[in-house]
Each structure stands twice: as structure tokens, then as C-alpha cells.
Amino acid sequence: MTISFGEKVFQVILIFFIALLSICMIYPIIHVLAISFSSAGEAVRPGMHWFPKEISLFAWKRVLSDSTIWLALGNTVFRTVVGTFLSLLFMSMGAYPLAKKHLPHRQFYTVVIIVTMFFSGGLIPSYLLVKSLGLIDSRWALIIPGLISTYSMLILRNFFMNIPAELEDSAKIDGANDLRILFTLVIPLSKPVLATLALWSAVGHWNAWFDAMLYLQDQSLIVLQLFLRRLVITSEGGAILTVDEMFKTAETIKAATIMFTALPILIVYPFLQKYFVKGTMVGSLKA
């Protein structure tokens, strides 16, 4: 197939802008990584940082030796893993019946669920609800209120609608009930969309800090992003910074903490990336 001159020009321009956009997204990571391995003097040098000119491991040693950041990491991993698993479980159980045309009042239920995407009770009613449920100072306060994402559940519902009904009919002939069909047939066939939704949910849980600030006063339950916020924004680093270090190496330690916080998600993403486009596209075919 012959490509016209105009199409070639368009492709060149498109590649240029994609490359420029990629650099704009990747450079902040390179900048912070370079500062985290730099000496204190090099870290405060104005300009762009592509690599550390004066290599120093002091910041990483201070970050990795702090017990609070490991405690926060454990709490964040618990929240991310358990929250993502439960979200996928309950969204699957909610999306599966909505995908069935024979469900009575299916359109009504779908509309009611969609409404929650645009309207909510607000911050104060949400806090009062969590408090009335006895979830204050509990890890479950970070998981249960956001257990189901309406948008993600609708994508999952649309994906389930694309699964041939003949497969489920044959399973029913063999004596399988709806729950068994869901967990042994439908969910295994839905790996692309589930991997995509798992990535969305995991990133959301990993980056969340505001709900932890609202619902948790027990410092043993602190999450990684709230620890990072206190260090970077309010400069409350706890034991991680002494008074002398606050002035000399604050920038390098902040950069090392930011990289420590981001690395787990950066490591996990490549394993789920191959499912990302496929899961999103297939899950949005049917209304």
C-alpha cells in the first residue's frame, strides 16, 4: 500500500509530538532519580539534572534505615493488595448480573449505579458515615468506602456482555450455578480487563493519602504517600532528618523518598501493561 506524502508528513509530526510528550513525562523521573544520588551541593544546583555529577548514597542510606518508612510501606502494600483484590471481587459480582438481559429492571439498576458517578454525599457525610461504622483508626477505612468504582464496574459489565452466552448455557447443562460459572468460566476469560482494572485500582490505592489523613490518627497505620507528604510538603520527616540534615541534604532525601515511593508501581506496571489497551477497548464495546 502506497503512503501519500501528506500521510508521511503527518506520521513524522505525530512521532515528533509523541517523542516530545514522552520526554516531558520521563524527565521528571530522571531528574528526581539524579538528585537522589547526588551530593547536597549538587542537588541544589539550578538547571536540569540528567545524571548525578557528584554521586552520594547518603540520602538512600538515611531513607532505607528509617523504620517509619518501612512501616508505611507495609501498610500501603496491605492496602493496595487487599483493596485491589476485594474491589475486583465485588465489582465482578456486581457486574455479572448487570450483564444479563434477563435480569429484571436491569436498566433501572444500571442508571442508579451511573448516577453515583456524578453525585455523592460529600466529604462531611462520608466522614460521619465512616465514623458511625466504627472504621476510624482502622485499615478498612481506606478500603471499604472506595471498594467499588462505578466506571470500572461498567467496563467490566460490558466485557461480560461480550462473552458468548453459549459457553454459559453449556456450563448450566453440566449443572453449574451462577456463582460457579462466574468464578470458573467468566473470570478466567476476563483476564485482560481484570488486569487493567487491577492496575487502575492498585495505582489509586498506592497514591492515596487524603483518606488516610482524614480517618487515621494512629501513626502505626500511616501509609507511604502520607509519610511522603509530611516530608516533602510540611517537612515533618520524623526521625529521617536531623536538624543539621534538614538544611544540608533535605532535597536529596526528599528525592530518594519520592523514588522509593514510586518504584514498586514502576516495577509492577510492565507486567500489566500488555493487558492495558486490550482490556480497556474490549470492555467499552457495548453500552
Tab-separated table of C-alpha atoms in Angstrom:
chain	number	residue	atom	x	y	z
A	1	MET	CA	0.000	0.000	0.000
A	2	THR	CA	1.447	3.357	-1.077
A	3	ILE	CA	1.588	6.087	1.560
A	4	SER	CA	0.995	9.595	0.298
A	5	PHE	CA	3.324	12.493	1.043
A	6	GLY	CA	0.725	14.097	3.319
A	7	GLU	CA	0.417	10.904	5.376
A	8	LYS	CA	4.206	10.714	5.721
A	9	VAL	CA	4.322	14.304	6.965
A	10	PHE	CA	1.536	13.582	9.408
A	11	GLN	CA	3.367	10.494	10.743
A	12	VAL	CA	6.590	12.464	11.197
A	13	ILE	CA	4.755	15.210	13.093
A	14	LEU	CA	2.912	12.618	15.181
A	15	ILE	CA	6.135	10.806	16.081
A	16	PHE	CA	7.752	14.127	16.988
A	17	PHE	CA	4.963	15.116	19.368
A	18	ILE	CA	4.805	11.630	20.915
A	19	ALA	CA	8.574	11.735	21.492
A	20	LEU	CA	8.294	15.227	22.991
A	21	LEU	CA	5.434	14.125	25.240
A	22	SER	CA	7.418	11.059	26.328
A	23	ILE	CA	10.412	13.212	27.253
A	24	CYS	CA	8.160	15.549	29.261
A	25	MET	CA	6.842	12.555	31.219
A	26	ILE	CA	10.134	10.709	31.674
A	27	TYR	CA	12.379	13.667	32.521
A	28	PRO	CA	10.838	14.394	35.980
A	29	ILE	CA	11.600	10.796	36.986
A	30	ILE	CA	15.188	11.095	35.705
A	31	HIS	CA	15.552	14.469	37.450
A	32	VAL	CA	14.415	13.176	40.841
A	33	LEU	CA	16.481	9.987	40.483
A	34	ALA	CA	19.605	12.012	39.670
A	35	ILE	CA	19.100	14.297	42.670
A	36	SER	CA	18.568	11.317	44.999
A	37	PHE	CA	22.055	10.047	44.135
A	38	SER	CA	23.686	13.496	44.209
A	39	SER	CA	25.614	15.285	46.912
A	40	ALA	CA	23.895	18.075	48.827
A	41	GLY	CA	25.655	20.809	46.870
A	42	GLU	CA	24.909	19.244	43.505
A	43	ALA	CA	21.244	18.719	44.420
A	44	VAL	CA	20.573	22.435	44.893
A	45	ARG	CA	22.376	23.414	41.694
A	46	PRO	CA	19.971	25.255	39.345
A	47	GLY	CA	19.218	23.709	35.992
A	48	MET	CA	18.388	20.312	34.589
A	49	HIS	CA	19.682	17.141	36.224
A	50	TRP	CA	20.105	14.199	33.843
A	51	PHE	CA	22.648	12.285	35.940
A	52	PRO	CA	24.450	12.863	39.258
A	53	LYS	CA	27.784	14.603	38.756
A	54	GLU	CA	28.817	14.054	42.375
A	55	ILE	CA	27.475	10.656	43.421
A	56	SER	CA	26.413	10.228	47.039
A	57	LEU	CA	24.464	7.366	48.627
A	58	PHE	CA	23.795	9.276	51.850
A	59	ALA	CA	20.151	10.025	51.071
A	60	TRP	CA	19.295	6.432	50.186
A	61	LYS	CA	21.070	5.141	53.311
A	62	ARG	CA	19.052	7.514	55.505
A	63	VAL	CA	15.782	6.611	53.795
A	64	LEU	CA	16.337	2.844	53.900
A	65	SER	CA	17.453	2.954	57.532
A	66	ASP	CA	14.313	4.736	58.745
A	67	SER	CA	11.840	2.363	60.409
A	68	THR	CA	8.820	4.587	59.802
A	69	ILE	CA	9.088	4.413	56.017
A	70	TRP	CA	9.171	0.599	56.148
A	71	LEU	CA	6.112	0.623	58.415
A	72	ALA	CA	4.367	2.932	55.942
A	73	LEU	CA	5.415	0.668	53.072
A	74	GLY	CA	3.901	-2.374	54.782
A	75	ASN	CA	0.620	-0.539	55.426
A	76	THR	CA	0.493	0.661	51.828
A	77	VAL	CA	1.192	-2.807	50.421
A	78	PHE	CA	-1.587	-4.241	52.609
A	79	ARG	CA	-3.997	-1.560	51.463
A	80	THR	CA	-3.084	-1.968	47.802
A	81	VAL	CA	-3.163	-5.764	47.669
A	82	VAL	CA	-6.258	-6.325	49.809
A	83	GLY	CA	-8.105	-3.308	48.426
A	84	THR	CA	-7.438	-4.282	44.808
A	85	PHE	CA	-8.426	-7.925	45.366
A	86	LEU	CA	-11.665	-7.036	47.145
A	87	SER	CA	-12.507	-4.377	44.559
A	88	LEU	CA	-12.151	-6.851	41.700
A	89	LEU	CA	-14.151	-9.454	43.614
A	90	PHE	CA	-17.108	-7.205	44.422
A	91	MET	CA	-17.087	-5.432	41.066
A	92	SER	CA	-17.177	-8.815	39.311
A	93	MET	CA	-20.092	-9.936	41.451
A	94	GLY	CA	-21.909	-6.676	40.725
A	95	ALA	CA	-21.120	-6.510	37.002
A	96	TYR	CA	-22.066	-10.120	36.202
A	97	PRO	CA	-25.813	-9.856	36.916
A	98	LEU	CA	-25.964	-6.435	35.234
A	99	ALA	CA	-24.622	-8.072	32.058
A	100	LYS	CA	-27.626	-10.412	31.878
A	101	LYS	CA	-30.507	-9.185	29.723
A	102	HIS	CA	-32.978	-11.347	31.610
A	103	LEU	CA	-32.255	-9.550	34.913
A	104	PRO	CA	-35.496	-7.782	35.970
A	105	HIS	CA	-35.217	-3.968	35.942
A	106	ARG	CA	-31.616	-4.168	34.697
A	107	GLN	CA	-31.719	-0.737	33.056
A	108	PHE	CA	-33.049	0.848	36.246
A	109	TYR	CA	-30.261	-0.643	38.350
A	110	THR	CA	-27.693	0.473	35.783
A	111	VAL	CA	-28.989	4.054	35.803
A	112	VAL	CA	-28.986	4.170	39.612
A	113	ILE	CA	-25.362	2.995	39.626
A	114	ILE	CA	-24.349	5.505	36.937
A	115	VAL	CA	-25.866	8.365	38.958
A	116	THR	CA	-23.294	7.721	41.692
A	117	MET	CA	-20.571	8.718	39.203
A	118	PHE	CA	-21.870	12.305	39.209
A	119	PHE	CA	-23.334	12.784	42.704
A	120	SER	CA	-22.027	11.894	46.144
A	121	GLY	CA	-22.840	12.688	49.740
A	122	GLY	CA	-19.835	14.964	50.145
A	123	LEU	CA	-16.839	14.979	52.442
A	124	ILE	CA	-18.540	15.582	55.801
A	125	PRO	CA	-21.340	12.992	55.324
A	126	SER	CA	-18.719	10.484	54.148
A	127	TYR	CA	-16.650	11.096	57.268
A	128	LEU	CA	-19.702	10.766	59.520
A	129	LEU	CA	-20.633	7.520	57.786
A	130	VAL	CA	-17.158	6.058	58.271
A	131	LYS	CA	-17.208	7.170	61.906
A	132	SER	CA	-20.655	5.664	62.533
A	133	LEU	CA	-19.429	2.354	61.116
A	134	GLY	CA	-16.588	2.340	63.634
A	135	LEU	CA	-13.896	2.428	60.974
A	136	ILE	CA	-11.925	5.399	62.313
A	137	ASP	CA	-8.324	4.338	63.006
A	138	SER	CA	-8.820	1.154	61.026
A	139	ARG	CA	-7.192	-0.046	57.794
A	140	TRP	CA	-10.674	-0.843	56.499
A	141	ALA	CA	-11.495	2.870	56.420
A	142	LEU	CA	-9.087	3.071	53.474
A	143	ILE	CA	-10.616	0.110	51.632
A	144	ILE	CA	-14.368	-0.198	52.211
A	145	PRO	CA	-15.556	3.352	51.267
A	146	GLY	CA	-13.940	3.096	47.822
A	147	LEU	CA	-14.449	-0.623	47.350
A	148	ILE	CA	-16.371	-0.279	44.081
A	149	SER	CA	-15.544	2.065	41.219
A	150	THR	CA	-18.667	2.681	39.151
A	151	TYR	CA	-16.711	3.385	35.986
A	152	SER	CA	-14.619	0.229	36.341
A	153	MET	CA	-17.653	-1.903	37.105
A	154	LEU	CA	-19.412	-0.670	33.954
A	155	ILE	CA	-16.341	-1.545	31.865
A	156	LEU	CA	-16.367	-4.998	33.448
A	157	ARG	CA	-20.096	-5.333	32.771
A	158	ASN	CA	-19.578	-4.500	29.100
A	159	PHE	CA	-16.793	-7.059	28.873
A	160	PHE	CA	-19.020	-9.749	30.388
A	161	MET	CA	-21.683	-8.932	27.798
A	162	ASN	CA	-19.205	-9.901	25.052
A	163	ILE	CA	-18.737	-13.425	26.395
A	164	PRO	CA	-20.804	-15.865	24.247
A	165	ALA	CA	-23.943	-16.993	26.038
A	166	GLU	CA	-23.468	-20.494	24.609
A	167	LEU	CA	-20.500	-21.059	26.933
A	168	GLU	CA	-22.603	-20.322	29.998
A	169	ASP	CA	-25.523	-22.383	28.673
A	170	SER	CA	-23.255	-25.411	28.268
A	171	ALA	CA	-21.981	-24.946	31.820
A	172	LYS	CA	-25.541	-24.795	33.132
A	173	ILE	CA	-26.339	-28.037	31.308
A	174	ASP	CA	-23.453	-29.606	33.220
A	175	GLY	CA	-25.075	-28.447	36.471
A	176	ALA	CA	-23.063	-25.300	37.245
A	177	ASN	CA	-24.824	-22.489	39.103
A	178	ASP	CA	-24.270	-18.774	38.503
A	179	LEU	CA	-21.505	-18.400	41.111
A	180	ARG	CA	-19.580	-21.340	39.729
A	181	ILE	CA	-19.968	-20.026	36.179
A	182	LEU	CA	-18.680	-16.628	37.296
A	183	PHE	CA	-15.594	-17.905	39.105
A	184	THR	CA	-14.642	-20.847	36.902
A	185	LEU	CA	-15.662	-19.613	33.452
A	186	VAL	CA	-16.315	-15.893	33.196
A	187	ILE	CA	-13.467	-14.549	35.351
A	188	PRO	CA	-10.752	-16.723	33.712
A	189	LEU	CA	-11.917	-15.408	30.329
A	190	SER	CA	-11.735	-11.827	31.606
A	191	LYS	CA	-8.029	-11.639	32.462
A	192	PRO	CA	-7.262	-8.669	30.147
A	193	VAL	CA	-9.931	-6.389	31.580
A	194	LEU	CA	-9.341	-7.587	35.156
A	195	ALA	CA	-5.609	-6.880	34.804
A	196	THR	CA	-6.408	-3.383	33.548
A	197	LEU	CA	-8.843	-2.674	36.374
A	198	ALA	CA	-6.379	-4.140	38.870
A	199	LEU	CA	-3.757	-1.679	37.640
A	200	TRP	CA	-6.151	1.248	37.991
A	201	SER	CA	-7.207	0.177	41.470
A	202	ALA	CA	-3.665	-0.570	42.636
A	203	VAL	CA	-2.338	2.795	41.439
A	204	GLY	CA	-5.283	4.553	43.095
A	205	HIS	CA	-4.670	2.828	46.429
A	206	TRP	CA	-0.902	3.310	46.211
A	207	ASN	CA	-1.161	7.058	45.549
A	208	ALA	CA	-3.986	7.797	48.008
A	209	TRP	CA	-3.223	9.836	51.111
A	210	PHE	CA	-6.177	12.143	51.773
A	211	ASP	CA	-8.446	9.454	53.225
A	212	ALA	CA	-5.610	8.279	55.477
A	213	MET	CA	-5.174	11.832	56.735
A	214	LEU	CA	-8.927	12.025	57.493
A	215	TYR	CA	-9.559	8.654	59.075
A	216	LEU	CA	-6.269	7.639	60.737
A	217	GLN	CA	-4.802	9.183	63.853
A	218	ASP	CA	-2.836	6.082	64.859
A	219	GLN	CA	0.663	6.644	63.498
A	220	SER	CA	1.280	2.897	63.308
A	221	LEU	CA	-1.207	2.831	60.398
A	222	ILE	CA	0.475	5.603	58.382
A	223	VAL	CA	0.647	4.969	54.637
A	224	LEU	CA	3.567	5.741	52.359
A	225	GLN	CA	2.046	8.686	50.496
A	226	LEU	CA	1.020	10.411	53.727
A	227	PHE	CA	4.561	9.948	55.028
A	228	LEU	CA	5.889	11.407	51.786
A	229	ARG	CA	3.514	14.372	52.005
A	230	ARG	CA	4.654	15.188	55.514
A	231	LEU	CA	8.282	15.009	54.463
A	232	VAL	CA	8.049	16.928	51.181
A	233	ILE	CA	5.319	19.489	51.888
A	234	THR	CA	5.244	20.055	55.639
A	235	SER	CA	8.856	18.927	56.308
A	236	GLU	CA	7.730	16.636	59.144
A	237	GLY	CA	10.127	13.815	58.405
A	238	GLY	CA	10.197	12.357	61.898
A	239	ALA	CA	13.402	10.502	62.607
A	240	ILE	CA	14.502	10.530	58.993
A	241	LEU	CA	16.020	14.028	59.188
A	242	THR	CA	18.083	15.683	61.911
A	243	VAL	CA	18.137	19.477	62.225
A	244	ASP	CA	21.529	19.675	60.506
A	245	GLU	CA	20.409	17.391	57.680
A	246	MET	CA	17.244	19.422	57.217
A	247	PHE	CA	19.339	22.260	55.803
A	248	LYS	CA	22.139	20.308	54.105
A	249	THR	CA	20.546	17.289	52.489
A	250	ALA	CA	16.787	17.881	52.576
A	251	GLU	CA	16.470	17.914	48.785
A	252	THR	CA	18.366	14.657	48.248
A	253	ILE	CA	16.412	12.839	50.974
A	254	LYS	CA	13.113	14.101	49.600
A	255	ALA	CA	14.117	12.893	46.132
A	256	ALA	CA	15.173	9.485	47.468
A	257	THR	CA	11.867	9.160	49.351
A	258	ILE	CA	9.902	10.045	46.227
A	259	MET	CA	11.756	7.398	44.210
A	260	PHE	CA	11.328	4.835	46.992
A	261	THR	CA	7.587	5.531	46.917
A	262	ALA	CA	7.263	5.298	43.142
A	263	LEU	CA	9.500	2.301	42.422
A	264	PRO	CA	7.058	-0.509	43.354
A	265	ILE	CA	4.398	0.737	40.922
A	266	LEU	CA	7.016	1.344	38.226
A	267	ILE	CA	8.156	-2.266	38.658
A	268	VAL	CA	4.635	-3.748	38.579
A	269	TYR	CA	3.342	-1.737	35.610
A	270	PRO	CA	5.307	-3.515	32.819
A	271	PHE	CA	3.775	-6.854	33.824
A	272	LEU	CA	0.234	-5.490	33.398
A	273	GLN	CA	0.860	-3.069	30.523
A	274	LYS	CA	0.287	-5.704	27.808
A	275	TYR	CA	-3.308	-6.106	29.013
A	276	PHE	CA	-3.968	-2.377	29.326
A	277	VAL	CA	-5.116	-1.382	25.813
A	278	LYS	CA	-6.848	-4.695	25.098
A	279	GLY	CA	-8.773	-4.674	28.354
A	280	THR	CA	-9.884	-1.071	28.014
A	281	MET	CA	-11.003	-1.354	24.381
A	282	VAL	CA	-12.849	-4.657	24.696
A	283	GLY	CA	-14.538	-3.502	27.873
A	284	SER	CA	-16.005	-0.452	26.152
A	285	LEU	CA	-17.603	-2.072	23.084
A	286	LYS	CA	-21.160	-2.476	24.334
A	287	ALA	CA	-23.344	0.028	26.107
